[in-house]
Short mmCIF file of C-alpha atoms and ligand atoms in Angstrom, two decimals:
data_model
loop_
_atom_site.label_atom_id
_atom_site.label_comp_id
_atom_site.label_asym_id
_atom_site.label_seq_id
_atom_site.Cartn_x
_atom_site.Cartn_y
_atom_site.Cartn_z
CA UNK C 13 -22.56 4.09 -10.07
CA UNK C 14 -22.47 3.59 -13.91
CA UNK C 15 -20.45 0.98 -15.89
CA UNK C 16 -16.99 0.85 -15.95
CA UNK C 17 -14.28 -1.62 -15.73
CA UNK C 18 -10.18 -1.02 -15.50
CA UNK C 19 -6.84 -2.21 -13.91
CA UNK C 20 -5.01 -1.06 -10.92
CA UNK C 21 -1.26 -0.81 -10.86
CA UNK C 22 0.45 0.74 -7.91
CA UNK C 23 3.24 1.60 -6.44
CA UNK C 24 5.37 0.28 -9.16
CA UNK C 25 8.79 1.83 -7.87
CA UNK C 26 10.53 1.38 -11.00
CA UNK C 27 13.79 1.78 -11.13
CA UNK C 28 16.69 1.66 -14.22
CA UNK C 29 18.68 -1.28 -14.03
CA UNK C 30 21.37 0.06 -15.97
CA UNK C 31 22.06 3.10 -12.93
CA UNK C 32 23.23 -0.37 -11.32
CA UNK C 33 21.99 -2.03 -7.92
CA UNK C 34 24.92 -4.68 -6.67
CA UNK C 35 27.63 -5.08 -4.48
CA UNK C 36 28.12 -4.83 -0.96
CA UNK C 37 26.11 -1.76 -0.35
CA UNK C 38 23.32 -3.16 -2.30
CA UNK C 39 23.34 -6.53 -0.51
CA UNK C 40 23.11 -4.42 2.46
CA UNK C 41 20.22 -2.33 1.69
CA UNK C 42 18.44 -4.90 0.57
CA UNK C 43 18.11 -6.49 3.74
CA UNK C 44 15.41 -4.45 5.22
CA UNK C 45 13.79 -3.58 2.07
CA UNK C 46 10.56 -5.59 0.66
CA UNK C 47 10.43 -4.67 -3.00
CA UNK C 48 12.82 -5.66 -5.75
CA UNK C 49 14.90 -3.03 -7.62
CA UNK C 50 16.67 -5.37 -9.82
CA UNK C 51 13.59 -7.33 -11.09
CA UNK C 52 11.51 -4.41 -11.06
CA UNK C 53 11.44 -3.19 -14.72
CA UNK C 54 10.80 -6.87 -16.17
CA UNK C 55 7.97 -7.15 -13.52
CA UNK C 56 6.49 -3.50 -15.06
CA UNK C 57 6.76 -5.14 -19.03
CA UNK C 58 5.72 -8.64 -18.30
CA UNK C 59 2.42 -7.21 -16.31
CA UNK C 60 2.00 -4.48 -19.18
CA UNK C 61 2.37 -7.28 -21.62
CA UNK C 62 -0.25 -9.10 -20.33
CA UNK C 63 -2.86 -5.89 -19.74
CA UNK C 64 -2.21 -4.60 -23.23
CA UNK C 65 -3.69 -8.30 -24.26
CA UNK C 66 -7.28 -8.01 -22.30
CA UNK C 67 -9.60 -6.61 -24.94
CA UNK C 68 -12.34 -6.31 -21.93
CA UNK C 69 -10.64 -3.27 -20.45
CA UNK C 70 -8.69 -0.60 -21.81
CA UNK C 71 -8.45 1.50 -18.61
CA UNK C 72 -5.32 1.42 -16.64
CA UNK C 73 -4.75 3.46 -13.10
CA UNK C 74 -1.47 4.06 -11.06
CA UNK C 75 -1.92 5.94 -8.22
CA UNK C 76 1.28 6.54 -7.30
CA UNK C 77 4.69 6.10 -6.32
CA UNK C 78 5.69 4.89 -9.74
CA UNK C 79 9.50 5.05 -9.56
CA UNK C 80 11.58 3.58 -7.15
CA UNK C 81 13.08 7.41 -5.77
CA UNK C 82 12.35 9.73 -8.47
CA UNK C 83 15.38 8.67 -10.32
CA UNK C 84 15.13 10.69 -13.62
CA UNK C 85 16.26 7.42 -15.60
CA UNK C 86 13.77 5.46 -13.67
CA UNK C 87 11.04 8.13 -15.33
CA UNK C 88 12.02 8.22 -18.59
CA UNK C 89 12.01 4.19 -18.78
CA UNK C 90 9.06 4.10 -16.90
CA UNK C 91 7.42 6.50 -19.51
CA UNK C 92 8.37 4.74 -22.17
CA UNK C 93 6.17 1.52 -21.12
CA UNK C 94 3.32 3.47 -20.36
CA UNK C 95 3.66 5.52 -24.06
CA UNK C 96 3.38 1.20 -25.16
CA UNK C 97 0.78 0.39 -23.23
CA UNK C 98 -0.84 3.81 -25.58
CA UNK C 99 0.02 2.40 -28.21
CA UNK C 100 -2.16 -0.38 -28.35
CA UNK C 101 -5.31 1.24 -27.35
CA UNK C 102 -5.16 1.73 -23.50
CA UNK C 103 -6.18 4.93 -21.69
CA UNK C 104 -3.91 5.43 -18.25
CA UNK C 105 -4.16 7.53 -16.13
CA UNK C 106 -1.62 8.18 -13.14
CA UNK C 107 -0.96 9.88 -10.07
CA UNK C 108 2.68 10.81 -8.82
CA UNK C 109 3.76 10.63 -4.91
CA UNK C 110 6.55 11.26 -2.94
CA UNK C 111 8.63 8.31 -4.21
CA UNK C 112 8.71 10.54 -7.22
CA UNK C 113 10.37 13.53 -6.75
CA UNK C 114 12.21 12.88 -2.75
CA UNK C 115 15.99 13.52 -2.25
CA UNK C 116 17.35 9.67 -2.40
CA UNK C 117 17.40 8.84 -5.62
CA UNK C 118 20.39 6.05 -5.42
CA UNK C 119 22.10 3.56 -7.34
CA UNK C 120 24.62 1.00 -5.57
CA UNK C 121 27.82 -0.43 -7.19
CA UNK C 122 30.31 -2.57 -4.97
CA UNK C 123 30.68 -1.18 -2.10
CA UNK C 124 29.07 2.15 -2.62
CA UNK C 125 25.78 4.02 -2.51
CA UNK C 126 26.17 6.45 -5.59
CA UNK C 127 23.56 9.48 -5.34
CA UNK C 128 22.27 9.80 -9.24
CA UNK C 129 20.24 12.32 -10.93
CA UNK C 130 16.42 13.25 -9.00
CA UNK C 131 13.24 14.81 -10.37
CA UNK C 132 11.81 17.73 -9.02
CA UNK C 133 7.83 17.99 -8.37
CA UNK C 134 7.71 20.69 -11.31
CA UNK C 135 9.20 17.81 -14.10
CA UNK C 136 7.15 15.43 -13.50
CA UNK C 137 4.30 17.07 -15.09
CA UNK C 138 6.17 17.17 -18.39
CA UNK C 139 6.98 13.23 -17.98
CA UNK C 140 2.82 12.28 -16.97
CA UNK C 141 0.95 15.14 -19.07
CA UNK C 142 -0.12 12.93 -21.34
CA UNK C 143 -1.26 9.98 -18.59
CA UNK C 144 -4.88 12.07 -17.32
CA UNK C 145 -3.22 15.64 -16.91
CA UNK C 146 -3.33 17.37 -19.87
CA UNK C 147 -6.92 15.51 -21.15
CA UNK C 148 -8.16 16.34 -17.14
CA UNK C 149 -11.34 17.72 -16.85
CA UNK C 150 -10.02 20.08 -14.00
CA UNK C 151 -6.44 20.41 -13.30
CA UNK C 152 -4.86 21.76 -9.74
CA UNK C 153 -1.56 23.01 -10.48
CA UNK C 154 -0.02 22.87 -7.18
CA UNK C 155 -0.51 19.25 -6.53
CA UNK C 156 -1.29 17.80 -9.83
CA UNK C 157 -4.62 16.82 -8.45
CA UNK C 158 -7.01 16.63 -10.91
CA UNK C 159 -10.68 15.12 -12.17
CA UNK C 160 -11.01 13.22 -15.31
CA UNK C 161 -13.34 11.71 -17.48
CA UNK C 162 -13.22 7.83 -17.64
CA UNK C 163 -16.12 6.75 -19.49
CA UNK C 164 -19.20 8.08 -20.82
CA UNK C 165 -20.98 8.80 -17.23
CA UNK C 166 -17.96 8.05 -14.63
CA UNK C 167 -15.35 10.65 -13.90
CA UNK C 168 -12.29 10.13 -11.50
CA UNK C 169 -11.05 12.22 -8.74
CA UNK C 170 -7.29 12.01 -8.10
CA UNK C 171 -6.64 13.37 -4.85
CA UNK C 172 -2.70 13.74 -4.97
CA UNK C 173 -2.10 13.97 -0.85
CA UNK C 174 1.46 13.40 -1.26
CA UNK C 175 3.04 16.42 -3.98
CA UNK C 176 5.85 18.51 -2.86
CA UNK C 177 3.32 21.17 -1.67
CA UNK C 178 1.09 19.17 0.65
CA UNK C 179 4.07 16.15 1.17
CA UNK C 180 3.09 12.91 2.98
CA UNK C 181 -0.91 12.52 3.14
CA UNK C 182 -2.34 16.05 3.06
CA UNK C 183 -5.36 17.21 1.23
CA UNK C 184 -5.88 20.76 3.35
CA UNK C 185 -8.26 22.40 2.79
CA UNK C 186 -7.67 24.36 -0.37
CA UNK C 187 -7.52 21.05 -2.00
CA UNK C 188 -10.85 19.75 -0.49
CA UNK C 189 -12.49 23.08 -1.93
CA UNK C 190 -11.22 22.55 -5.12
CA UNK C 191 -12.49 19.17 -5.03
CA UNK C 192 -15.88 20.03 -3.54
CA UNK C 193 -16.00 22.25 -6.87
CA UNK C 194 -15.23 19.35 -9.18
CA UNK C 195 -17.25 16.43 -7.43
CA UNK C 196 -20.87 19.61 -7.49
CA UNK C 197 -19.51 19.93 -11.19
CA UNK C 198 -19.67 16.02 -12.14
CA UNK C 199 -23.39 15.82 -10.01
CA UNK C 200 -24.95 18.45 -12.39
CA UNK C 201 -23.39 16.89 -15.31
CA UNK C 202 -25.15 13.49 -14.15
CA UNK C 203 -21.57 11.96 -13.50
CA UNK C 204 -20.35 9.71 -10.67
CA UNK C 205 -17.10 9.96 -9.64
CA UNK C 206 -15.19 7.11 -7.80
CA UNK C 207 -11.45 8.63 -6.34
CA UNK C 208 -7.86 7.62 -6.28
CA UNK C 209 -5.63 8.72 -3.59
CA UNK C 210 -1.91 7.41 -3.35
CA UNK C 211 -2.36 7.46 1.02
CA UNK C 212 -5.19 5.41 2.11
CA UNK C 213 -8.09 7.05 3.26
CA UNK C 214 -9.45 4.63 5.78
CA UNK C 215 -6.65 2.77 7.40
CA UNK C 216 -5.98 -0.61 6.00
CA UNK C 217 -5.79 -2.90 9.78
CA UNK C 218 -7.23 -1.49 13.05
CA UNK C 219 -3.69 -1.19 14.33
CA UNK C 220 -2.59 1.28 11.49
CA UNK C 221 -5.14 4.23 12.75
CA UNK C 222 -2.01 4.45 15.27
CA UNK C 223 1.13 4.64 12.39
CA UNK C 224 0.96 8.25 11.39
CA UNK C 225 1.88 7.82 7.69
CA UNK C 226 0.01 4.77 7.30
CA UNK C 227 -3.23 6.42 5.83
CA UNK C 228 -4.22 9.78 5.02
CA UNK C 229 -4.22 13.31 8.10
CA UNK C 230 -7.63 13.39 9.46
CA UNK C 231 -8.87 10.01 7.61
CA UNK C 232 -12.28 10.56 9.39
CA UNK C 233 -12.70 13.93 7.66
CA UNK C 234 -11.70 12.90 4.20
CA UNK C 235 -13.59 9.66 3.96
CA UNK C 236 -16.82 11.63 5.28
CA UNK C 237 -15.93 14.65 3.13
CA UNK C 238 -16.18 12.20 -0.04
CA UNK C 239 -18.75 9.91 1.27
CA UNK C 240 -21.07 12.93 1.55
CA UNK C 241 -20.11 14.46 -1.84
CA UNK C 242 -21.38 11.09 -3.38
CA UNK C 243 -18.46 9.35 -3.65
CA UNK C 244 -18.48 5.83 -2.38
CA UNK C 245 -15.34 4.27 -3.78
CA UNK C 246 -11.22 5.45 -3.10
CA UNK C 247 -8.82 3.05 -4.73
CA UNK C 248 -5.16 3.91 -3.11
CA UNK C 249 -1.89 2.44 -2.49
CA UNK C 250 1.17 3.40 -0.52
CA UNK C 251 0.98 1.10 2.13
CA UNK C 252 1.69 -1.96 -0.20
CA UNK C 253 -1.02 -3.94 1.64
CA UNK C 254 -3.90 -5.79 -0.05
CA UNK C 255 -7.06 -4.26 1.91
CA UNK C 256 -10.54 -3.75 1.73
CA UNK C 257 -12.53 -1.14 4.00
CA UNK C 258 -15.69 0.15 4.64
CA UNK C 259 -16.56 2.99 6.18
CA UNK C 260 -19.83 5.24 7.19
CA UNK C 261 -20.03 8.96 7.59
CA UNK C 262 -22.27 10.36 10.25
CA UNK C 263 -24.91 11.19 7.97
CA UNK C 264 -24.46 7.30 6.80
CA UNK C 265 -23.54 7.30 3.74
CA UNK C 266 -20.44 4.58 2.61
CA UNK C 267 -17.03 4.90 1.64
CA UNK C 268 -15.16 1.63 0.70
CA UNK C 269 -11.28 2.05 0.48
CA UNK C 270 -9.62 -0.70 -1.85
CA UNK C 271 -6.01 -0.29 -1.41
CA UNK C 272 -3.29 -2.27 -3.39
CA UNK C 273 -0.47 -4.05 -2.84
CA UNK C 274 3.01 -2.79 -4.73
CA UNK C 275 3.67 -4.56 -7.66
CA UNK C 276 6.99 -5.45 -7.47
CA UNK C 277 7.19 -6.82 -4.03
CA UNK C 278 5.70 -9.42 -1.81
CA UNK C 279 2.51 -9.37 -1.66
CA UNK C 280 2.58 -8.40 -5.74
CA UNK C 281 -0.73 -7.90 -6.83
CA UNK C 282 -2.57 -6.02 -9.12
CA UNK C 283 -6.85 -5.49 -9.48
CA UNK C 284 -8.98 -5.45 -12.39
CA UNK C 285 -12.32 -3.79 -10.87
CA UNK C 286 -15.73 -3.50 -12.95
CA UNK C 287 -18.96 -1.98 -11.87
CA UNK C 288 -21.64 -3.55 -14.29
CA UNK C 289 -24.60 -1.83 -14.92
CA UNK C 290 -26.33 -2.94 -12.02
CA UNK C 291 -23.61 -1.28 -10.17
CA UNK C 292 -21.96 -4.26 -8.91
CA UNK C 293 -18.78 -3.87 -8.30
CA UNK C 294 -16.29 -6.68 -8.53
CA UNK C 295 -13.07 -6.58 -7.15
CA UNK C 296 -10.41 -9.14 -8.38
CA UNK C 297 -7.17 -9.44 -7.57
CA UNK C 298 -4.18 -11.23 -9.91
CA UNK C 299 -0.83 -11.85 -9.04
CA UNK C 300 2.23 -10.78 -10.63
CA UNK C 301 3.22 -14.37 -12.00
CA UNK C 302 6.07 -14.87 -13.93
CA UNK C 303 8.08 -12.35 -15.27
CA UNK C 304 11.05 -13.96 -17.59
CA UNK C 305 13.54 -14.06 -14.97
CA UNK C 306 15.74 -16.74 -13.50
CA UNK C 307 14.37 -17.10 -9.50
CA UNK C 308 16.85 -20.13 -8.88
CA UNK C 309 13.92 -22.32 -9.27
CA UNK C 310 11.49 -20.65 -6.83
CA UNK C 311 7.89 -20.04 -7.96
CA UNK C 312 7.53 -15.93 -8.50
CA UNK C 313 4.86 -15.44 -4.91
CA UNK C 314 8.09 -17.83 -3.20
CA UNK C 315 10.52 -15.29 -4.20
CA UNK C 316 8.23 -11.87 -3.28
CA UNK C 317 7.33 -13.60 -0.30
CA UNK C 318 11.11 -14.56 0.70
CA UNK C 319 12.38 -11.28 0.14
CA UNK C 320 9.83 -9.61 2.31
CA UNK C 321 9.75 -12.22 4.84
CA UNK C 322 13.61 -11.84 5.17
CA UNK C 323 12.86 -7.97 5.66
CA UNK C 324 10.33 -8.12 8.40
CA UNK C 325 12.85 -10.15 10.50
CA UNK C 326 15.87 -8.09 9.76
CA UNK C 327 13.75 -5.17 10.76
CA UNK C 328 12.43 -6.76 13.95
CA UNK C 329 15.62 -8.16 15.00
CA UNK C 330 17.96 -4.65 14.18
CA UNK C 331 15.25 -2.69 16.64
CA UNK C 332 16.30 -5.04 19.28
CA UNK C 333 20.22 -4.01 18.81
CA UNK C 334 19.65 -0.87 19.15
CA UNK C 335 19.41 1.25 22.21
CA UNK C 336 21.52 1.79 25.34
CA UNK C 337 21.87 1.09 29.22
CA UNK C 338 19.43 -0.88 30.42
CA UNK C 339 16.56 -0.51 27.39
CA UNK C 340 19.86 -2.50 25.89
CA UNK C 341 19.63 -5.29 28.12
CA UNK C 342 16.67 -5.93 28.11
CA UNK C 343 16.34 -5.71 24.33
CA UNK C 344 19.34 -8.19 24.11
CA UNK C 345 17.14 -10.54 26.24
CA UNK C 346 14.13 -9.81 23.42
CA UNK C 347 16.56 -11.01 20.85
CA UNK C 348 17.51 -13.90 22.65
CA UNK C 349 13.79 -14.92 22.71
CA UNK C 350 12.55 -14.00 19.07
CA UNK C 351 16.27 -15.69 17.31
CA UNK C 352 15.38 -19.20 19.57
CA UNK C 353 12.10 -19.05 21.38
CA UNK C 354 9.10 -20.94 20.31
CA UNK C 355 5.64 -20.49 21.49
CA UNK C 356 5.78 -23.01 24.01
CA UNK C 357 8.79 -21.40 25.76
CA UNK C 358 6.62 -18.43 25.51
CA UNK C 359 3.12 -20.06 27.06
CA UNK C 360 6.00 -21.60 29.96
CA UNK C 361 7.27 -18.08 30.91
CA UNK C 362 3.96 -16.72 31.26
CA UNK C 363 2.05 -19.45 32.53
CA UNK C 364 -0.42 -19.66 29.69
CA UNK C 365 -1.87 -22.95 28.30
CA UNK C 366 -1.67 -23.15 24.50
CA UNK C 367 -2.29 -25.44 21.80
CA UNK C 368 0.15 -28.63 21.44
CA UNK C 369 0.85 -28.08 17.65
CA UNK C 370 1.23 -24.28 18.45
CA UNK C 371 3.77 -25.35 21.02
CA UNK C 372 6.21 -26.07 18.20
CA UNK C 373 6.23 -22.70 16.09
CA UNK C 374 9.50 -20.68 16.37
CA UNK C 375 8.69 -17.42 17.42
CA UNK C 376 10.87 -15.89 14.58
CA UNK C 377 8.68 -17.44 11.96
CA UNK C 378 5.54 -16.50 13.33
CA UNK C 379 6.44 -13.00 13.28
CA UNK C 380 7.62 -13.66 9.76
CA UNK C 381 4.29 -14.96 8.54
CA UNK C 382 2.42 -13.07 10.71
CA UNK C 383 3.99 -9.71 8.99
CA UNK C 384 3.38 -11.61 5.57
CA UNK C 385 -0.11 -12.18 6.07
CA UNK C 386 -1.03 -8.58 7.31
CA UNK C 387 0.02 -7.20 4.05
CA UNK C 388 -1.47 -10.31 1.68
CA UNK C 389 -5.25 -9.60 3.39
CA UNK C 390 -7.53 -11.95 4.71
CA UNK C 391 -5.84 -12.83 7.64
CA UNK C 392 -7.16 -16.29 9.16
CA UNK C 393 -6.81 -16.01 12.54
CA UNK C 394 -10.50 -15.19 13.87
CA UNK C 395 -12.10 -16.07 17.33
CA UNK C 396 -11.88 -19.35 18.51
CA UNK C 397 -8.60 -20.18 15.97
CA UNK C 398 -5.53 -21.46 18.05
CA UNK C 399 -3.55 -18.37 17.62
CA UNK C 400 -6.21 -15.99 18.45
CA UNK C 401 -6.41 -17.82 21.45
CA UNK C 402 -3.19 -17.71 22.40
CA UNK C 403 -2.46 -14.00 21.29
CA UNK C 404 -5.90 -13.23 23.01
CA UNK C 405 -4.05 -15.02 26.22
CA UNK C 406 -1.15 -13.04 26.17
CA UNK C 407 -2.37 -9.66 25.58
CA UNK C 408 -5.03 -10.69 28.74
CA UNK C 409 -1.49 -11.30 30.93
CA UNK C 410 -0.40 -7.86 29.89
CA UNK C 411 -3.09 -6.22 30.16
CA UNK C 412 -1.98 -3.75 32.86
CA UNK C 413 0.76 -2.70 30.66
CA UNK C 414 -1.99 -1.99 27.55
CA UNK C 415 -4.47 -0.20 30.20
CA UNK C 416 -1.22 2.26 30.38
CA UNK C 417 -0.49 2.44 26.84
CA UNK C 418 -4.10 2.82 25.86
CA UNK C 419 -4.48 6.77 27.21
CA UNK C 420 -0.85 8.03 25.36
CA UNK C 421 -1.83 6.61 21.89
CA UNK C 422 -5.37 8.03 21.49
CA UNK C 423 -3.92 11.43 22.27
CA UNK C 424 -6.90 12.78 23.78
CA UNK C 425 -8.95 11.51 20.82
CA UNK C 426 -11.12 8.49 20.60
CA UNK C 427 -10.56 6.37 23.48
CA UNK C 428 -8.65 3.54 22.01
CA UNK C 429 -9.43 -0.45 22.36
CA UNK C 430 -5.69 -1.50 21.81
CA UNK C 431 -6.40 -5.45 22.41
CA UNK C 432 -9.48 -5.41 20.16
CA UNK C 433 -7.24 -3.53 17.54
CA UNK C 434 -4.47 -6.15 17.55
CA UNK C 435 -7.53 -8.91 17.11
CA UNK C 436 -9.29 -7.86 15.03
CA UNK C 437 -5.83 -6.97 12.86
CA UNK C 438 -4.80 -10.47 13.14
CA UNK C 439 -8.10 -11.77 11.93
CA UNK C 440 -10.58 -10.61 8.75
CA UNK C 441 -14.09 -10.23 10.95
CA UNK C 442 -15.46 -7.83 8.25
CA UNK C 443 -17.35 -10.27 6.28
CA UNK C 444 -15.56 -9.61 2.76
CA UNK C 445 -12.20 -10.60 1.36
CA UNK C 446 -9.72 -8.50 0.69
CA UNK C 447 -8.62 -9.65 -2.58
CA UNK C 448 -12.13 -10.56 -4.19
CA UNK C 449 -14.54 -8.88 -3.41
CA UNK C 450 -18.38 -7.95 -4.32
CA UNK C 451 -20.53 -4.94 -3.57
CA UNK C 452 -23.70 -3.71 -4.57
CA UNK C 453 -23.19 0.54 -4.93
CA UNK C 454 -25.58 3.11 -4.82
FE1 LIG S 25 5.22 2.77 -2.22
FE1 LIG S 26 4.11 5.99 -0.84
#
């Protein structure tokens, strides 16, 4: 691939302070959710701030979901910093998705969850045209898909999977052809072409090939269908997880997937990515740092990761009130056991020996961390760690129940490994980070 360096941005979710987010109802949604709507538009400036000051790159990409739910005052502020960033040399280039344009764009005051003005698919090419669409090299009106030109020798594919005419994760085949077009186009004009996509195209943990909206319909086909058109690298978001993936067509050629954490919730990072001219390509990740606000004295990764942590247990422990008759009971039981068990009580019940220290962990913060650390990459616990043990143990006792499970998820495709999924989730075997990262390209 030739040279060229730039910073990825995703899933911003912006959102107008001033269409208000507190009260009652606001305490209340926020709950369950991991990203910040309050914080999020000093987040955008401070990380724009310091973007607009690297001299090294003056390439920015945001593939999507930029607004928090295609609030129209969310866009217009949100344009605004990227007209800024413009100003002072950079050249962005974005993708929209369907946190765009959707049906709930919301503000909360007191007690109340006040429905303010959307965006529909067709406005938000007025808002972006001048962020990669009107400059494109090829434009596809009915997504806003479309294939620019970066540098001198690199040219960018964005896929957009997730318009209001192919909604959550679709490129059909009309889409592919067009892009088949483009990516025979940029080969005769001696270009390479790396993608964006707002969906990931391979999923980013084992266990999210099963979550239908976690990665892109028919990942297999995409990722060979650009693989074998010569592209080798998708940079995508959505998923607000900090991944790295690689994966080989049947004719063997590579696809690596790098997708990005949102930016203005735990984990909150961002990439700067350069291929140098010996078509290394260097992945790095930043975090969000400090962005001029008062967090009550926490660190700025303390307060994304409390916030989210806080989420994934609300979450966990509102699926267990739900339900009726005698799913209810034994839920309640569940609940019992995640709000007070520990790992020890656990090992007891089943008859499982574990490690002493692990004895001690609350069952309610493990899942908390455990959630954390899916979405941060690089989780640690690999083969012969205590935890993979004793996860390893307990999926062994219930193995009868999996052997069941197993047959209904792969759906009469692939025949599905579901304890080697949740393993090799729970532990990075792949032999590169997912924050920094190296690879030599074709
Ligand atoms: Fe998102
Ligand atoms: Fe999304």
């Amino acid at each position: 691939m030739n040279k060229v360096s730039f910073y990825l941005v995703t899933d911003t979710h912006y959102f107008e302070r001033s269409l208000g987010a507190e009260g009652a109802a606001f305490e209340n949604y926020t709950r369950c959710e991991q990203y910040f709507l309050r914080e999020s538009s000093s987040i955008v400036s401070a990380v724009f701030d310091r973007i607009a000051q690297d001299q090294e790159t003056d390439i920015i990409i945001l593939p999507g979901d930029l607004s928090k739910n295609g609030e129209k005052e969310s866009h217009k502020s949100f344009v605004k910093e990227l007209y800024k960033l413009k100003e002072k040399g950079k050249k962005i280039f974005v993708l929209t998705a369907g946190h765009d344009y959707n049906e709930y764009s919301r503000a909360y005051k007191d007690d109340m969850r006040i429905d303010v003005e959307g965006t529909s698919f067709d406005e938000l090419y007025e808002f972006y045209k001048d962020f990669g669409y009107s400059e494109a090299v090829a434009f596809h009106q009915r997504t806003h898909s479309y294939m620019a030109q970066i540098t001198d020798g690199v040219r960018m594919l964005a896929i957009n999977c997730d318009s209001f005419n192919n909604p959550k994760g679709t490129m059909d085949e009309e889409l592919m052809a067009w892009s088949k077009v483009q990516l025979d186009k940029a080969k005769e004009d001696n270009c390479s072409v790396f993608a964006i996509c707002h969906y990931p195209i391979i999923p980013g943990v084992p266990v999210f090939d099963l979550v239908g909206d976690a990665k892109i319909k028919d990942w297999r086909t995409v990722a060979s269908f650009l693989a074998d058109n010569g592209v080798e690298l998708a940079l995508t978001g959505h998923m607000h997880i900090q991944s790295i993936n690689e994966f080989y067509s049947e004719k063997g050629n590579r696809l690596i997937d790098i997708c990005t954490s949102c930016l203005v919730g735990s984990p909150a990072k961002y990439r700067k990515i350069t291929v140098d001219d010996t078509s290394t390509l260097k992945v790095e990740t930043i975090d969000v740092g400090d962005f001029g606000m008062d967090l009550g004295g926490l660190e700025s990764q303390e307060y994304f990761d409390r916030q989210f942590r806080r989420a994934i247990i609300n979450r966990v422990c509102d699926a267990l009130r739900s339900g009726d008759g005698i799913s209810k009971y034994f839920k309640k039981l569940g609940l019992s056991f995640v709000e007070n068990g520990t790992f020890g009580n656990l090992s007891n019940l089943l008859l499982l020996k574990i490690d002493k220290e692990l004895a001690k962990i609350r069952i309610i913060d493990f899942i908390g961390e455990v959630g954390i650390g899916i979405f941060k990459g690089d989780m640690p616990y690999v083969k012969g760690t205590a935890v993979y043990n004793a996860i390893s143990s307990v999926l062994k006792r219930f193995s009868f129940v999996i052997k069941r499970v197993e047959p209904k998820l792969s759906k009469g495709g692939d025949k599905i490994d579901l304890e080697k999924m949740l393993l090799d989730t729970i532990g990075n075997n792949k032999g590169f980070s997912d924050n920094d990262a190296e690879f030599k390209l074709r």
